[in-house]
Amino acid sequence: MSSTLTWVAVGAACWALVLVILDRPPLPGRPDGYAYLGLLVLVELGLLGQAVIGFVQLASTDRDVSGLSFGGYLLGALLILPVAVFWSFAERTRWGTAVLVIGALVVPVMIVRLNQIWTAVPRG
């Protein structure tokens, strides 16, 4: 599931980059605006599912996992896109749309970091 989320988020970032180049904010009211926001909602729902599964796995594992870091990344990944969308709606310029590019690119980085924390071999 995490690799699918990663690629969908990268696709959302590429779409937002095209919007930046065209100087078109992803506004609701236009068909492409609704489609883009729908893609972000899809990513957010995937991140919510990942968070639920991640917390269940964290609670039931015998592995030595840094729970604070893992939980922080799970929750942080959930917050990135809503903050980016809010910022983009507040800043109705090309730079507001650029925030969506950055927000969508942060999601795969956080997913990779979650996988690193989960598979880390304890020192000692």
Coordinates of N, CA and C in Angstrom, one line a residue:
M1 N 0.8 -1.2 0.0 CA 0.0 0.0 0.0 C 0.9 1.3 0.0
S2 N 2.0 1.2 0.7 CA 2.8 2.4 0.8 C 3.4 2.8 -0.6
S3 N 3.8 1.8 -1.4 CA 4.3 2.1 -2.7 C 3.3 2.8 -3.6
T4 N 2.0 2.3 -3.5 CA 1.0 2.9 -4.3 C 0.7 4.3 -3.8
L5 N 0.7 4.6 -2.5 CA 0.5 5.9 -2.0 C 1.7 6.8 -2.5
T6 N 2.9 6.3 -2.5 CA 4.0 7.0 -2.9 C 3.9 7.5 -4.3
W7 N 3.5 6.6 -5.2 CA 3.4 6.9 -6.6 C 2.2 7.9 -6.9
V8 N 1.1 7.7 -6.2 CA 0.0 8.6 -6.4 C 0.3 10.0 -5.9
A9 N 1.0 10.1 -4.8 CA 1.5 11.4 -4.3 C 2.5 12.1 -5.3
V10 N 3.3 11.3 -5.9 CA 4.3 11.8 -6.9 C 3.5 12.3 -8.1
G11 N 2.4 11.5 -8.5 CA 1.6 12.0 -9.6 C 0.9 13.3 -9.3
A12 N 0.4 13.4 -8.0 CA -0.3 14.6 -7.6 C 0.7 15.8 -7.6
A13 N 2.0 15.6 -7.3 CA 3.0 16.6 -7.3 C 3.3 17.0 -8.8
C14 N 3.3 16.1 -9.7 CA 3.6 16.4 -11.1 C 2.4 17.2 -11.7
W15 N 1.2 16.8 -11.3 CA 0.0 17.5 -11.8 C 0.0 19.0 -11.2
A16 N 0.4 19.1 -10.0 CA 0.5 20.5 -9.4 C 1.6 21.3 -10.1
L17 N 2.7 20.6 -10.4 CA 3.8 21.3 -11.1 C 3.3 21.8 -12.5
V18 N 2.5 21.0 -13.2 CA 2.0 21.5 -14.5 C 1.1 22.7 -14.2
L19 N 0.3 22.7 -13.2 CA -0.6 23.8 -12.9 C 0.3 25.1 -12.5
V20 N 1.4 24.9 -11.9 CA 2.3 26.0 -11.6 C 2.8 26.6 -12.9
I21 N 3.3 25.7 -13.8 CA 3.8 26.2 -15.1 C 2.8 26.9 -15.9
L22 N 1.5 26.4 -15.8 CA 0.4 27.1 -16.6 C -0.1 28.3 -15.8
D23 N 0.3 28.5 -14.6 CA -0.1 29.6 -13.7 C -1.7 29.5 -13.5
R24 N -2.1 28.2 -13.2 CA -3.5 28.0 -12.9 C -3.7 27.4 -11.5
P25 N -4.3 28.1 -10.6 CA -4.5 27.4 -9.3 C -5.6 26.4 -9.4
P26 N -5.5 25.3 -8.6 CA -6.5 24.2 -8.6 C -7.7 24.6 -7.8
L27 N -8.5 25.4 -8.4 CA -9.7 26.0 -7.7 C -10.9 25.0 -7.9
P28 N -11.7 24.9 -6.9 CA -13.0 24.2 -7.1 C -13.8 25.1 -8.0
G29 N -14.7 24.4 -8.7 CA -15.5 25.2 -9.6 C -15.1 24.9 -11.1
R30 N -13.9 24.5 -11.3 CA -13.5 24.0 -12.6 C -13.3 22.5 -12.6
P31 N -13.6 21.8 -13.7 CA -13.5 20.4 -13.7 C -12.1 19.9 -13.3
D32 N -11.1 20.5 -13.7 CA -9.7 20.0 -13.4 C -9.4 20.3 -11.9
G33 N -10.0 21.4 -11.4 CA -9.8 21.7 -9.9 C -10.5 20.6 -9.0
Y34 N -11.7 20.2 -9.4 CA -12.3 19.1 -8.6 C -11.6 17.8 -8.8
A35 N -11.1 17.5 -10.0 CA -10.4 16.3 -10.2 C -9.1 16.3 -9.3
Y36 N -8.4 17.4 -9.3 CA -7.1 17.4 -8.5 C -7.4 17.3 -7.0
L37 N -8.4 18.0 -6.6 CA -8.8 17.9 -5.1 C -9.2 16.5 -4.8
G38 N -9.9 15.9 -5.8 CA -10.3 14.5 -5.6 C -9.1 13.5 -5.4
L39 N -8.1 13.8 -6.2 CA -6.8 13.0 -6.1 C -6.2 13.2 -4.8
L40 N -6.2 14.4 -4.3 CA -5.6 14.7 -2.9 C -6.4 14.0 -1.8
V41 N -7.7 14.0 -2.0 CA -8.6 13.3 -1.0 C -8.3 11.8 -1.0
L42 N -8.1 11.3 -2.2 CA -7.7 9.9 -2.4 C -6.4 9.6 -1.6
V43 N -5.4 10.4 -1.8 CA -4.1 10.2 -1.1 C -4.4 10.4 0.4
E44 N -5.2 11.3 0.8 CA -5.4 11.5 2.3 C -6.1 10.3 2.9
L45 N -7.1 9.7 2.1 CA -7.7 8.6 2.6 C -6.8 7.4 2.7
G46 N -5.9 7.3 1.8 CA -4.8 6.2 1.8 C -3.9 6.4 3.0
L47 N -3.6 7.7 3.3 CA -2.7 8.0 4.5 C -3.5 7.7 5.8
L48 N -4.8 8.0 5.8 CA -5.6 7.6 7.0 C -5.6 6.1 7.2
G49 N -5.8 5.4 6.2 CA -5.7 3.9 6.3 C -4.4 3.4 6.7
Q50 N -3.3 4.0 6.2 CA -2.0 3.7 6.6 C -1.8 4.0 8.1
A51 N -2.3 5.1 8.5 CA -2.1 5.5 10.0 C -2.9 4.5 10.9
V52 N -4.1 4.1 10.5 CA -4.8 3.1 11.3 C -4.1 1.8 11.4
I53 N -3.7 1.3 10.2 CA -2.9 0.0 10.1 C -1.6 0.2 10.9
G54 N -0.9 1.3 10.7 CA 0.4 1.5 11.4 C 0.2 1.5 12.9
F55 N -0.8 2.2 13.4 CA -1.0 2.2 14.9 C -1.4 0.8 15.4
V56 N -2.2 0.1 14.7 CA -2.6 -1.3 15.1 C -1.3 -2.2 15.1
Q57 N -0.5 -2.1 14.0 CA 0.7 -2.9 14.0 C 1.7 -2.5 15.1
L58 N 1.8 -1.2 15.4 CA 2.7 -0.7 16.5 C 2.2 -1.3 17.8
A59 N 0.9 -1.3 18.0 CA 0.4 -1.8 19.3 C 0.6 -3.3 19.5
S60 N 0.6 -4.0 18.4 CA 0.6 -5.4 18.5 C 2.0 -6.1 18.1
T61 N 3.0 -5.3 17.9 CA 4.3 -5.9 17.5 C 5.2 -6.2 18.7
D62 N 6.1 -7.1 18.5 CA 7.1 -7.5 19.5 C 8.4 -6.9 19.1
R63 N 8.5 -6.2 18.0 CA 9.7 -5.6 17.5 C 10.1 -4.4 18.3
D64 N 11.4 -4.1 18.2 CA 11.9 -2.9 18.9 C 11.8 -1.7 18.0
V65 N 10.6 -1.0 18.0 CA 10.3 0.1 17.1 C 10.2 1.3 18.0
S66 N 10.8 2.4 17.5 CA 10.6 3.7 18.2 C 9.2 4.2 18.0
G67 N 8.3 3.9 18.9 CA 6.9 4.2 18.8 C 6.6 5.7 18.7
L68 N 7.4 6.5 19.4 CA 7.2 8.0 19.3 C 7.5 8.5 17.9
S69 N 8.6 8.1 17.3 CA 9.0 8.5 16.0 C 8.0 8.0 14.9
F70 N 7.7 6.7 15.0 CA 6.8 6.1 14.1 C 5.4 6.7 14.1
G71 N 4.8 6.9 15.3 CA 3.5 7.6 15.5 C 3.6 9.0 15.0
G72 N 4.7 9.7 15.3 CA 4.8 11.1 14.8 C 4.8 11.2 13.3
Y73 N 5.5 10.3 12.6 CA 5.5 10.3 11.2 C 4.1 9.9 10.6
L74 N 3.5 9.0 11.3 CA 2.1 8.6 10.8 C 1.2 9.8 10.9
L75 N 1.2 10.5 12.0 CA 0.3 11.7 12.2 C 0.8 12.9 11.3
G76 N 2.1 13.0 11.2 CA 2.6 14.1 10.4 C 2.2 14.0 8.9
A77 N 2.3 12.7 8.4 CA 1.9 12.5 7.0 C 0.4 12.8 6.8
L78 N -0.4 12.6 7.8 CA -1.8 13.0 7.7 C -2.0 14.5 7.6
L79 N -1.2 15.2 8.2 CA -1.4 16.7 8.3 C -0.8 17.5 7.1
I80 N 0.1 16.9 6.4 CA 0.8 17.6 5.3 C -0.1 18.1 4.3
L81 N -0.9 17.3 3.7 CA -1.8 17.7 2.6 C -2.9 18.7 3.0
P82 N -3.6 18.5 4.1 CA -4.6 19.5 4.5 C -4.0 20.9 4.7
V83 N -2.8 20.9 5.3 CA -2.1 22.2 5.5 C -1.8 22.8 4.1
A84 N -1.2 22.0 3.2 CA -0.9 22.5 1.9 C -2.1 23.0 1.1
V85 N -3.2 22.3 1.2 CA -4.4 22.7 0.5 C -4.9 24.0 1.1
F86 N -4.9 24.1 2.4 CA -5.4 25.3 3.1 C -4.5 26.5 2.7
W87 N -3.2 26.3 2.7 CA -2.3 27.3 2.3 C -2.5 27.7 0.8
S88 N -2.7 26.7 0.0 CA -2.9 27.0 -1.4 C -4.2 27.8 -1.7
F89 N -5.3 27.5 -0.9 CA -6.5 28.3 -1.0 C -6.3 29.7 -0.5
A90 N -5.5 29.9 0.5 CA -5.3 31.2 1.1 C -4.4 32.1 0.1
E91 N -3.5 31.4 -0.6 CA -2.6 32.1 -1.5 C -2.9 31.7 -2.9
R92 N -3.8 32.5 -3.5 CA -4.3 32.2 -4.8 C -3.4 32.6 -6.0
T93 N -2.1 32.4 -5.8 CA -1.2 32.7 -6.9 C -0.5 31.5 -7.3
R94 N 0.5 31.6 -8.2 CA 1.3 30.5 -8.6 C 2.0 29.8 -7.4
W95 N 2.4 30.6 -6.5 CA 3.2 30.1 -5.3 C 2.3 29.3 -4.4
G96 N 1.0 29.6 -4.3 CA 0.1 28.8 -3.5 C 0.0 27.4 -4.1
T97 N 0.0 27.3 -5.4 CA 0.0 26.0 -6.1 C 1.3 25.3 -5.9
A98 N 2.4 26.1 -5.9 CA 3.7 25.5 -5.6 C 3.8 24.8 -4.3
V99 N 3.0 25.3 -3.3 CA 3.0 24.7 -2.0 C 2.4 23.3 -2.1
L100 N 1.4 23.1 -3.0 CA 0.9 21.8 -3.2 C 1.9 20.8 -3.8
V101 N 2.8 21.3 -4.7 CA 3.9 20.5 -5.2 C 4.7 20.0 -4.0
I102 N 5.1 20.9 -3.2 CA 6.0 20.6 -2.0 C 5.3 19.6 -1.1
G103 N 4.0 19.9 -0.8 CA 3.2 19.1 0.1 C 3.1 17.7 -0.4
A104 N 2.8 17.5 -1.7 CA 2.7 16.2 -2.3 C 4.0 15.5 -2.4
L105 N 5.1 16.2 -2.5 CA 6.4 15.5 -2.5 C 6.9 15.1 -1.1
V106 N 6.4 15.8 -0.1 CA 6.8 15.5 1.3 C 6.1 14.1 1.7
V107 N 5.0 13.8 1.2 CA 4.3 12.6 1.6 C 5.1 11.4 1.3
P108 N 5.7 11.2 0.0 CA 6.6 10.0 -0.2 C 7.8 10.0 0.7
V109 N 8.3 11.1 1.0 CA 9.5 11.2 1.9 C 9.1 10.6 3.3
M110 N 8.0 11.0 3.7 CA 7.5 10.6 5.1 C 7.2 9.1 5.0
I111 N 6.7 8.6 3.9 CA 6.4 7.1 3.8 C 7.7 6.4 3.8
V112 N 8.7 6.8 3.1 CA 10.0 6.2 3.1 C 10.6 6.2 4.5
R113 N 10.5 7.3 5.2 CA 11.0 7.3 6.6 C 10.2 6.4 7.5
L114 N 8.9 6.3 7.3 CA 8.2 5.3 8.1 C 8.7 3.9 7.9
N115 N 8.9 3.6 6.7 CA 9.5 2.2 6.4 C 10.8 2.0 7.0
Q116 N 11.7 3.1 7.0 CA 13.0 3.0 7.6 C 12.9 2.8 9.1
I117 N 12.0 3.5 9.8 CA 11.8 3.3 11.2 C 11.3 1.9 11.5
W118 N 10.3 1.4 10.7 CA 9.8 0.1 11.0 C 10.8 -1.0 10.9
T119 N 11.6 -0.9 9.9 CA 12.6 -2.0 9.6 C 13.9 -1.8 10.2
A120 N 14.1 -0.7 11.0 CA 15.4 -0.5 11.6 C 15.8 -1.6 12.5
V121 N 17.1 -1.9 12.4 CA 17.7 -2.9 13.3 C 18.2 -2.2 14.6
P122 N 17.8 -2.6 15.8 CA 18.2 -2.0 17.0 C 19.7 -2.1 17.2
R123 N 20.3 -1.1 17.7 CA 21.7 -1.1 18.0 C 21.9 -1.8 19.3
G124 N 23.1 -2.4 19.4 CA 23.4 -3.0 20.7 C 24.0 -4.2 20.6

